[in-house]
Coordinates of C-alpha atoms in Angstrom, one line a residue:
M5 CA 108.6 110.1 121.6
T6 CA 107.1 111.8 118.5
S7 CA 107.0 110.3 115.1
P8 CA 109.1 112.0 112.4
T9 CA 107.1 114.2 110.1
Y10 CA 107.1 113.1 106.4
R11 CA 106.2 115.8 104.0
V12 CA 106.0 115.7 100.2
S13 CA 106.1 118.9 98.2
H14 CA 103.4 119.8 95.7
L15 CA 105.7 119.1 92.8
D16 CA 106.8 115.8 94.3
A17 CA 103.1 114.7 94.7
L18 CA 102.3 115.6 91.1
E19 CA 105.4 113.8 89.9
A20 CA 104.6 110.7 91.9
E21 CA 101.0 110.6 90.6
S22 CA 102.1 111.0 86.9
I23 CA 104.8 108.3 87.3
F24 CA 102.2 106.0 88.9
V25 CA 99.9 106.6 85.9
M26 CA 102.6 105.8 83.4
R27 CA 103.6 102.6 85.2
E28 CA 99.9 101.5 85.3
V29 CA 99.7 102.0 81.5
V30 CA 102.8 100.0 80.8
A31 CA 101.5 97.2 83.1
E32 CA 98.0 97.1 81.6
F33 CA 98.4 97.8 77.8
E34 CA 100.2 96.0 75.0
R35 CA 101.1 98.9 72.7
P36 CA 101.2 102.3 74.4
A37 CA 102.8 105.4 72.8
L38 CA 103.5 108.9 73.9
L39 CA 102.3 111.9 71.8
F40 CA 105.3 114.2 71.5
S41 CA 105.1 117.5 69.7
G42 CA 108.2 119.2 71.2
G43 CA 105.9 121.4 73.3
K44 CA 106.6 122.0 77.0
D45 CA 103.9 119.6 78.3
S46 CA 105.1 116.6 76.1
I47 CA 108.7 117.5 77.1
V48 CA 107.7 117.2 80.8
M49 CA 105.9 113.9 80.1
L50 CA 109.1 112.6 78.5
R51 CA 111.1 113.6 81.6
L52 CA 108.5 111.8 83.8
A53 CA 108.8 108.7 81.6
E54 CA 112.5 108.8 82.0
K55 CA 112.1 108.8 85.8
A56 CA 109.3 106.2 85.8
F57 CA 111.4 103.5 84.1
A58 CA 115.0 104.4 84.9
P59 CA 117.6 103.0 84.6
A60 CA 115.9 101.2 81.7
R61 CA 115.0 103.0 78.5
I62 CA 111.5 104.4 78.0
P63 CA 109.5 101.3 77.0
F64 CA 107.3 102.8 74.3
P65 CA 107.7 104.9 71.1
V66 CA 106.8 108.6 70.7
M67 CA 104.5 109.8 68.0
H68 CA 104.4 113.3 66.4
V69 CA 101.3 114.3 64.4
D70 CA 103.2 116.6 62.0
T71 CA 101.1 119.2 60.3
G72 CA 103.9 120.3 58.2
H73 CA 103.5 123.8 59.6
N74 CA 106.0 123.6 62.4
F75 CA 108.3 126.1 64.0
P76 CA 111.8 125.0 63.0
E77 CA 113.2 125.5 66.5
V78 CA 110.6 122.9 67.7
L79 CA 111.4 120.3 65.1
A80 CA 115.1 120.6 65.8
Y81 CA 114.5 120.1 69.5
R82 CA 112.2 117.1 68.8
D83 CA 114.8 115.3 66.8
R84 CA 117.7 116.1 69.2
R85 CA 115.7 114.9 72.2
V86 CA 114.6 111.7 70.6
A87 CA 118.2 110.9 69.6
Q88 CA 119.5 111.7 73.1
L89 CA 117.0 109.2 74.6
G90 CA 117.4 106.6 71.8
L91 CA 113.6 106.6 71.2
N92 CA 111.6 105.3 68.3
L93 CA 109.9 108.3 66.7
V94 CA 106.7 107.7 64.7
V95 CA 105.8 110.7 62.5
A96 CA 102.2 110.8 61.3
S97 CA 102.4 113.3 58.5
V98 CA 99.5 115.5 57.5
Q99 CA 101.3 116.6 54.3
E100 CA 101.6 112.9 53.2
A101 CA 97.9 112.5 53.9
I102 CA 97.1 115.5 51.8
D103 CA 99.3 114.3 49.0
S104 CA 97.7 110.9 49.0
G105 CA 94.2 112.3 49.0
T106 CA 93.3 110.9 52.4
V107 CA 92.5 114.4 53.7
R108 CA 91.8 117.7 52.0
E109 CA 93.5 120.9 53.1
P110 CA 91.1 123.6 54.2
A111 CA 90.8 126.6 52.0
D112 CA 92.3 128.9 54.7
G113 CA 95.5 126.7 54.7
T114 CA 95.3 125.8 58.4
R115 CA 95.8 122.2 59.3
N116 CA 94.8 121.6 62.9
R117 CA 91.4 120.3 62.0
I118 CA 92.8 117.7 59.7
Q119 CA 95.2 116.3 62.3
T120 CA 92.5 114.2 63.7
P121 CA 92.0 111.7 60.8
V122 CA 95.8 111.5 60.5
L123 CA 96.2 110.7 64.2
L124 CA 93.5 108.0 64.1
A125 CA 95.0 106.4 60.9
A126 CA 98.4 106.2 62.5
Q127 CA 97.0 104.8 65.7
E128 CA 95.2 102.1 63.7
K129 CA 98.3 101.4 61.6
Y130 CA 100.6 100.9 64.6
R131 CA 97.8 99.3 66.7
F132 CA 98.5 101.6 69.6
D133 CA 96.0 100.8 72.4
A134 CA 97.0 103.7 74.7
L135 CA 98.2 107.1 73.8
F136 CA 99.7 109.4 76.4
G137 CA 98.7 113.1 75.9
G138 CA 100.0 116.2 77.6
A139 CA 96.6 117.8 78.1
R140 CA 95.9 119.5 81.5
R141 CA 92.6 120.3 83.1
D142 CA 93.4 124.0 83.6
E143 CA 94.0 124.6 79.9
E144 CA 90.4 124.6 78.6
K145 CA 86.9 123.5 79.8
A146 CA 86.6 120.5 77.5
R147 CA 89.9 119.2 78.8
A148 CA 88.7 119.8 82.3
K149 CA 85.9 117.3 81.7
E150 CA 88.1 114.4 80.8
R151 CA 89.3 111.6 83.1
V152 CA 93.0 110.6 83.4
F153 CA 92.1 107.4 81.5
S154 CA 89.8 108.6 78.7
F155 CA 88.0 105.9 76.8
R156 CA 87.8 106.1 73.0
D157 CA 85.4 103.9 71.0
D158 CA 86.4 101.9 67.9
F159 CA 86.1 105.0 65.8
G160 CA 88.5 106.8 68.1
Q161 CA 85.8 109.1 69.4
W162 CA 85.1 110.4 72.9
D163 CA 81.7 110.7 74.5
P164 CA 81.7 113.1 77.4
K165 CA 78.5 111.6 78.8
N166 CA 79.9 108.1 78.9
Q167 CA 83.0 108.5 81.0
R168 CA 84.3 106.0 83.6
P169 CA 84.5 107.0 87.3
E170 CA 88.0 107.4 88.8
L171 CA 87.7 107.0 92.5
W172 CA 90.8 106.8 94.8
S173 CA 93.1 106.8 91.7
L174 CA 91.5 103.6 90.4
Y175 CA 91.9 103.7 86.6
N176 CA 89.9 101.6 84.3
G177 CA 91.8 100.6 81.2
R178 CA 89.4 97.8 80.0
H179 CA 88.8 97.9 76.2
Q180 CA 87.9 95.7 73.3
P181 CA 89.9 95.2 70.2
G182 CA 89.8 98.5 68.2
E183 CA 88.9 100.6 71.2
S184 CA 91.6 102.5 73.0
I185 CA 92.5 104.8 75.9
R186 CA 93.9 108.3 75.9
V187 CA 95.9 108.8 79.0
F188 CA 96.7 112.2 80.5
P189 CA 99.3 112.0 83.3
L190 CA 99.4 115.8 83.6
S191 CA 95.7 116.3 84.2
N192 CA 96.1 117.7 87.6
W193 CA 99.1 120.0 86.8
T194 CA 98.7 123.7 86.0
E195 CA 100.8 125.8 83.6
L196 CA 102.6 127.2 86.6
D197 CA 103.3 123.7 87.9
I198 CA 104.8 122.8 84.5
W199 CA 107.1 125.8 84.6
R200 CA 108.2 125.2 88.2
Y201 CA 109.0 121.6 87.3
I202 CA 111.0 122.7 84.3
E203 CA 113.0 125.0 86.6
R204 CA 113.5 122.3 89.2
E205 CA 114.5 119.6 86.8
R206 CA 116.5 122.1 84.6
I207 CA 114.8 120.9 81.5
E208 CA 115.8 122.4 78.2
L209 CA 113.0 123.8 76.0
P210 CA 112.8 125.1 72.4
S211 CA 114.0 128.7 72.3
I212 CA 110.6 130.1 71.2
Y213 CA 109.3 129.7 74.8
Y214 CA 111.6 132.6 75.9
A215 CA 111.3 136.2 74.9
H216 CA 112.9 137.1 71.5
D217 CA 112.4 139.6 68.8
R218 CA 110.0 138.5 66.0
D219 CA 108.2 140.0 63.0
V220 CA 104.5 139.7 63.7
V221 CA 101.1 141.0 62.6
V222 CA 98.1 141.7 64.8
R223 CA 95.2 139.6 63.8
D224 CA 92.0 139.1 65.9
G225 CA 93.7 140.7 68.8
M226 CA 96.6 138.2 68.8
L227 CA 100.2 138.4 67.6
Y228 CA 101.0 136.0 64.8
A229 CA 104.5 135.5 63.5
V230 CA 105.0 136.1 59.8
N231 CA 106.5 133.0 58.2
E232 CA 106.1 130.8 55.2
Y233 CA 102.8 129.5 56.5
L234 CA 101.3 132.8 57.6
R235 CA 101.6 135.9 55.4
A236 CA 100.4 139.4 56.2
R237 CA 97.0 140.1 54.7
E238 CA 96.2 143.3 52.9
G239 CA 96.1 146.1 55.4
E240 CA 98.1 144.3 58.0
E241 CA 101.3 145.9 59.1
I242 CA 104.3 143.8 59.9
V243 CA 106.0 145.0 63.1
T244 CA 108.9 143.6 65.2
K245 CA 107.9 142.9 68.8
R246 CA 109.6 141.1 71.7
V247 CA 107.5 138.0 72.2
R248 CA 107.5 134.5 73.5
Y249 CA 105.2 131.5 73.0
R250 CA 103.1 130.0 75.8
T251 CA 102.1 127.0 73.7
V252 CA 103.4 125.3 70.6
G253 CA 101.2 124.2 67.7
D254 CA 100.6 124.8 64.0
A255 CA 102.5 127.9 63.0
S256 CA 99.6 129.2 61.1
L257 CA 97.3 129.2 64.2
T258 CA 99.5 129.7 67.2
A259 CA 100.0 133.2 68.4
A260 CA 102.8 134.7 70.6
V261 CA 102.4 137.0 73.6
E262 CA 104.4 140.2 74.2
S263 CA 107.0 139.4 76.9
D264 CA 110.4 140.2 78.3
A265 CA 110.6 136.9 80.1
D266 CA 113.9 135.4 78.7
T267 CA 114.6 133.1 81.6
V268 CA 112.6 130.3 83.3
Q269 CA 112.4 132.4 86.5
K270 CA 110.9 135.4 84.6
V271 CA 108.5 133.1 82.8
I272 CA 107.3 131.7 86.2
A273 CA 106.7 135.2 87.5
E274 CA 104.8 136.1 84.3
V275 CA 102.6 133.0 84.4
A276 CA 101.9 133.5 88.1
A277 CA 100.5 136.9 87.4
T278 CA 98.4 136.2 84.2
R279 CA 94.7 135.7 84.3
L280 CA 94.3 134.3 80.9
T281 CA 94.9 130.6 80.1
E282 CA 97.6 129.8 77.5
R283 CA 95.1 128.5 75.0
G284 CA 92.8 131.5 75.4
A285 CA 95.8 133.8 74.9
T286 CA 97.4 132.1 72.0
R287 CA 95.3 129.6 70.0
G288 CA 93.3 130.9 67.1
D289 CA 91.7 127.5 66.5
D290 CA 90.0 127.6 69.9
R291 CA 88.2 130.8 69.0
V292 CA 86.1 129.2 66.3
S293 CA 83.3 128.6 68.8
E294 CA 82.8 128.1 72.5
A295 CA 82.7 124.3 72.0
S296 CA 85.4 124.0 69.3
M297 CA 87.8 121.9 71.5
E298 CA 85.0 119.6 72.7
D299 CA 83.8 119.1 69.1
R300 CA 87.3 118.1 68.1
K301 CA 87.8 115.8 71.0
R302 CA 84.5 114.0 70.1
E303 CA 85.9 113.5 66.6
G304 CA 89.1 111.8 68.1
Y305 CA 91.4 114.8 68.6
F306 CA 94.0 114.6 71.4

């Protein structure tokens, strides 16, 4: 008599790991929250949280660090999804921080850099001791260095040389008052895994993730949409191209890619064939220097 073979698919294994991480956080921490931008990774995290705690409601709030430079399709999705799930949405507003003098807007008008102090102030205000983030190791090399449970000191800062070992999925959430943990349940997922999961779970996304016609300018080799936050500079020509977004961020820094992928199946085929990471292809803020993401993470960025 042979024993029945039990097999788990790749997506099932990733899902189970992420759900395990989320349940660990809820069991260990007093005030967790989930960072929710309306981007595909945080949308998948929300889906995993639904599954982790069903049939109960998700037992923590979601927080959006709002730069004020958002794509309107993404904000509409954020508000609709939060209402569907009956969640408490905390908005940490960069614009309010600028208006109050807490932070100063850079001369170039971009706001990614000044998200960090706004995030840390909101974390302190609401006393969140664990924040779920949607970062994945395949996105960028600084993110590849981080653990699933990533310790932050009482200034919200990360030290890449002082990380805790994670052997056999043993996560160390110990911290003192004022210290906190960033938690990355999607660390072991790839962009392709995310899209295959979106297909499998039939998850709705903001429309900008699929190919559509948009007025853009070519700047530093990338396609930036022309909008109220990003104007064409002298000498730049505005052209209409068929594009989609691989990642969602500040509208003044996030570029689109040329694409005809207007369905989830076409996006999966496109992502499977590409050799450039989504951040390398679309994020102007990551081109500042080779270590720009690591520098921001040391300061307390996501």
